[in-house]
XYZ file of N, CA and C in Angstrom:
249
model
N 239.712 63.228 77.155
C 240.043 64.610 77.300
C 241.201 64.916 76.358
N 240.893 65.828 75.506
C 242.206 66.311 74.608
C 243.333 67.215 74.927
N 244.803 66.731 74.465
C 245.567 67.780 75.221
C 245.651 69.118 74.747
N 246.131 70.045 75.529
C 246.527 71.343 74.118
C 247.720 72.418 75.671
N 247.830 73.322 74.524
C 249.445 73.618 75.527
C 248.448 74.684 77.000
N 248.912 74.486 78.009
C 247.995 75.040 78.869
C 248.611 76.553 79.274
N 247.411 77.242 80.012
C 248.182 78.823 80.336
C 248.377 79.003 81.974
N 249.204 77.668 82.305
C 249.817 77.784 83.585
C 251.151 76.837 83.668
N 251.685 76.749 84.867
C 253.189 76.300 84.766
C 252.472 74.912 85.596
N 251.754 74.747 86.140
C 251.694 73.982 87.349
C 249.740 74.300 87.722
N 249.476 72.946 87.492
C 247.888 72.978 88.423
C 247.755 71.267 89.178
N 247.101 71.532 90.351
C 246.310 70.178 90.683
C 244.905 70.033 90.637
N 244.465 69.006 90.201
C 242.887 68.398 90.571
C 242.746 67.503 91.836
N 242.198 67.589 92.474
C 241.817 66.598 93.770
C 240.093 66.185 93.351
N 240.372 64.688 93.503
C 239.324 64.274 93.562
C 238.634 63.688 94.772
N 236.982 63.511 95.029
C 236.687 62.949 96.245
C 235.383 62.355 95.291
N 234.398 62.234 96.629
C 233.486 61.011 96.513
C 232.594 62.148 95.504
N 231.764 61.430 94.205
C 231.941 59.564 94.322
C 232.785 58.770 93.725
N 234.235 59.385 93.715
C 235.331 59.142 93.320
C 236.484 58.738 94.108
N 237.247 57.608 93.723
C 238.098 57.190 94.716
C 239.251 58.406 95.239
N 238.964 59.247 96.273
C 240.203 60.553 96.782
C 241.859 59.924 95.894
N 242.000 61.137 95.055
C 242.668 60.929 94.510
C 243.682 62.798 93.878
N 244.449 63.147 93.445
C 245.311 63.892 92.868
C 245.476 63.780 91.459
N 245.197 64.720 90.619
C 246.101 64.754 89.476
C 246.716 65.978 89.361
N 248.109 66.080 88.827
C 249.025 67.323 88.713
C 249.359 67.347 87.187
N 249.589 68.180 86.749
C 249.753 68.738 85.456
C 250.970 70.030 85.785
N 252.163 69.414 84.957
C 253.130 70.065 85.541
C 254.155 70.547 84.035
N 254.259 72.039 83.402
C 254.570 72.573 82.163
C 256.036 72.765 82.202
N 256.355 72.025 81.186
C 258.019 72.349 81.595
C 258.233 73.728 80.222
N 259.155 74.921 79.794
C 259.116 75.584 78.465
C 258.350 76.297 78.460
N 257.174 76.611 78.954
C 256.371 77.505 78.684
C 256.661 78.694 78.901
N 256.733 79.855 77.772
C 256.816 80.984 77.182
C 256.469 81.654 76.183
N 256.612 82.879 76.220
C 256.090 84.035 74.645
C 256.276 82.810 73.487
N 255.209 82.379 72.849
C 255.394 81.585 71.676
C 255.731 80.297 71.831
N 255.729 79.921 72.855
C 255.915 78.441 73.018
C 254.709 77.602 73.389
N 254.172 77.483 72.066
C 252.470 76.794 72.184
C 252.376 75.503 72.274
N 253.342 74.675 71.390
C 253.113 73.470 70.744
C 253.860 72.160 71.670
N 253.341 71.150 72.024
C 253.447 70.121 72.898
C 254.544 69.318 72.626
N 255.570 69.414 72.969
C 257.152 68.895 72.566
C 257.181 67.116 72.700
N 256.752 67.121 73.940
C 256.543 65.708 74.625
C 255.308 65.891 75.726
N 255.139 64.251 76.025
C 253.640 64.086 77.013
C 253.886 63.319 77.849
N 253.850 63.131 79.068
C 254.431 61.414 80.091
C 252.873 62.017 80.894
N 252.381 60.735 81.037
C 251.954 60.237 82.076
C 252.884 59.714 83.048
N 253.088 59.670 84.545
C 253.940 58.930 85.569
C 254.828 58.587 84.571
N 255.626 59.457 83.982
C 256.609 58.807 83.487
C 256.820 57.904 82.187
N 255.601 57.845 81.738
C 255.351 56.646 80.673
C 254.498 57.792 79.263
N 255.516 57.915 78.337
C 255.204 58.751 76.990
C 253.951 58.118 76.595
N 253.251 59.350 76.545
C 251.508 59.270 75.696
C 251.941 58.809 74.143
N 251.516 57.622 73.362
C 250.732 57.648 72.276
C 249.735 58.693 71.649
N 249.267 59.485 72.351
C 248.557 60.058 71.549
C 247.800 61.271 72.298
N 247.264 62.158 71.707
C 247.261 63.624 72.530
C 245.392 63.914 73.214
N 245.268 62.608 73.919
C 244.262 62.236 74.613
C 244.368 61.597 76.129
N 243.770 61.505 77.151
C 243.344 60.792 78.444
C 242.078 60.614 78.513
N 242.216 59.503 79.067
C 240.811 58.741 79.217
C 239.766 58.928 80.393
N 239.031 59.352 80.868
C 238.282 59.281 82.086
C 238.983 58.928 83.197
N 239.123 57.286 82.855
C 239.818 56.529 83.672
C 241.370 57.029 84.047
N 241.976 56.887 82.771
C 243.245 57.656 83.384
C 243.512 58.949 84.390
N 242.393 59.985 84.469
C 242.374 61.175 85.162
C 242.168 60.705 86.670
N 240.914 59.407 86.674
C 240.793 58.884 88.059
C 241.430 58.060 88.294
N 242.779 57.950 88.039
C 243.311 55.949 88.608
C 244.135 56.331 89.968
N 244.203 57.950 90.029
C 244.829 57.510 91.464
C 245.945 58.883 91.337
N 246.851 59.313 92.187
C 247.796 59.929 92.073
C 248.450 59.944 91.069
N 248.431 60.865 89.850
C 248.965 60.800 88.778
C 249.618 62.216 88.480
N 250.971 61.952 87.633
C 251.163 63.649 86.603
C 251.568 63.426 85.587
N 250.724 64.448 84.947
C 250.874 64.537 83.633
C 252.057 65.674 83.679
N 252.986 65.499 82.935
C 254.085 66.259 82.396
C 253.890 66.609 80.737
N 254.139 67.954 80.962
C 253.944 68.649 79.263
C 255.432 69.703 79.398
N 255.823 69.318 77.715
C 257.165 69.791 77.703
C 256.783 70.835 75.964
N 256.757 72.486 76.216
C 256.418 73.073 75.489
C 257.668 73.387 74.469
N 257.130 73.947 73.102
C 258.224 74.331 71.947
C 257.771 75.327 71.293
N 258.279 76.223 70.763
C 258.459 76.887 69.738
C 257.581 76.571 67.939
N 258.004 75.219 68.079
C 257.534 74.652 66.661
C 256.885 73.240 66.984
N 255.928 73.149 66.107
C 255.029 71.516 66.457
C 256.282 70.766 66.137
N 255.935 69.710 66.687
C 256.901 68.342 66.704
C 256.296 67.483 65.848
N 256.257 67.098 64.268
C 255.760 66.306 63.579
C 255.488 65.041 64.085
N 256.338 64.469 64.896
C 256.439 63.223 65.045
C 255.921 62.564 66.352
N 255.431 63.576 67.267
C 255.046 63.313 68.431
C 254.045 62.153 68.747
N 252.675 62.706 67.834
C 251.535 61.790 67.965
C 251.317 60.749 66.618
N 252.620 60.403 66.033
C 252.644 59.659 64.452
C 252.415 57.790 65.505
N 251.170 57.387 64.932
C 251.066 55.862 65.511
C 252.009 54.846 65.041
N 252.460 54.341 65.393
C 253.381 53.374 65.510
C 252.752 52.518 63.746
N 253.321 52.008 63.066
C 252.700 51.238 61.555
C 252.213 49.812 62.434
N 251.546 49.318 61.451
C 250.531 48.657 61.822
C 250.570 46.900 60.894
């Protein structure tokens, strides 16, 4: 699932069968007139690599995603680590 800046402050998903009952929250910190672009990303706390979730990640269980909005893209946000 790809990220992009959302048009709410705050949503939950609840999941059930045939899925293990579970929560995900998606929680916008910044969001305002012109503030499109994705500053930072945490899963539980732990900064996204990259401006994607996986299936799996949406179902692993009680999770939030935290999105922190800006004014201007952040060049450096989703730059992969060298190799």
């Amino acid at each position: 699932y790809a990220l992009s800046s959302p048009l709410f402050d705050r949503a939950t998903l609840y999941f059930d069968a045939p899925y293990k009952p579970a929560r995900f929250s998606i929680v916008v910190h910044g969001q305002g007139a012109g503030r499109i672009y994705i500053q930072s990303a945490t899963l539980d706390g732990k900064a996204l690599a990259r401006p994607f979730l996986s299936h799996r990640q949406l179902l692993a269980g009680d999770s939030t995603l935290e999105l922190t909005l800006g004014p201007k893209p952040n060049p450096s946000l989703w730059q992969a680590p060298a190799r």
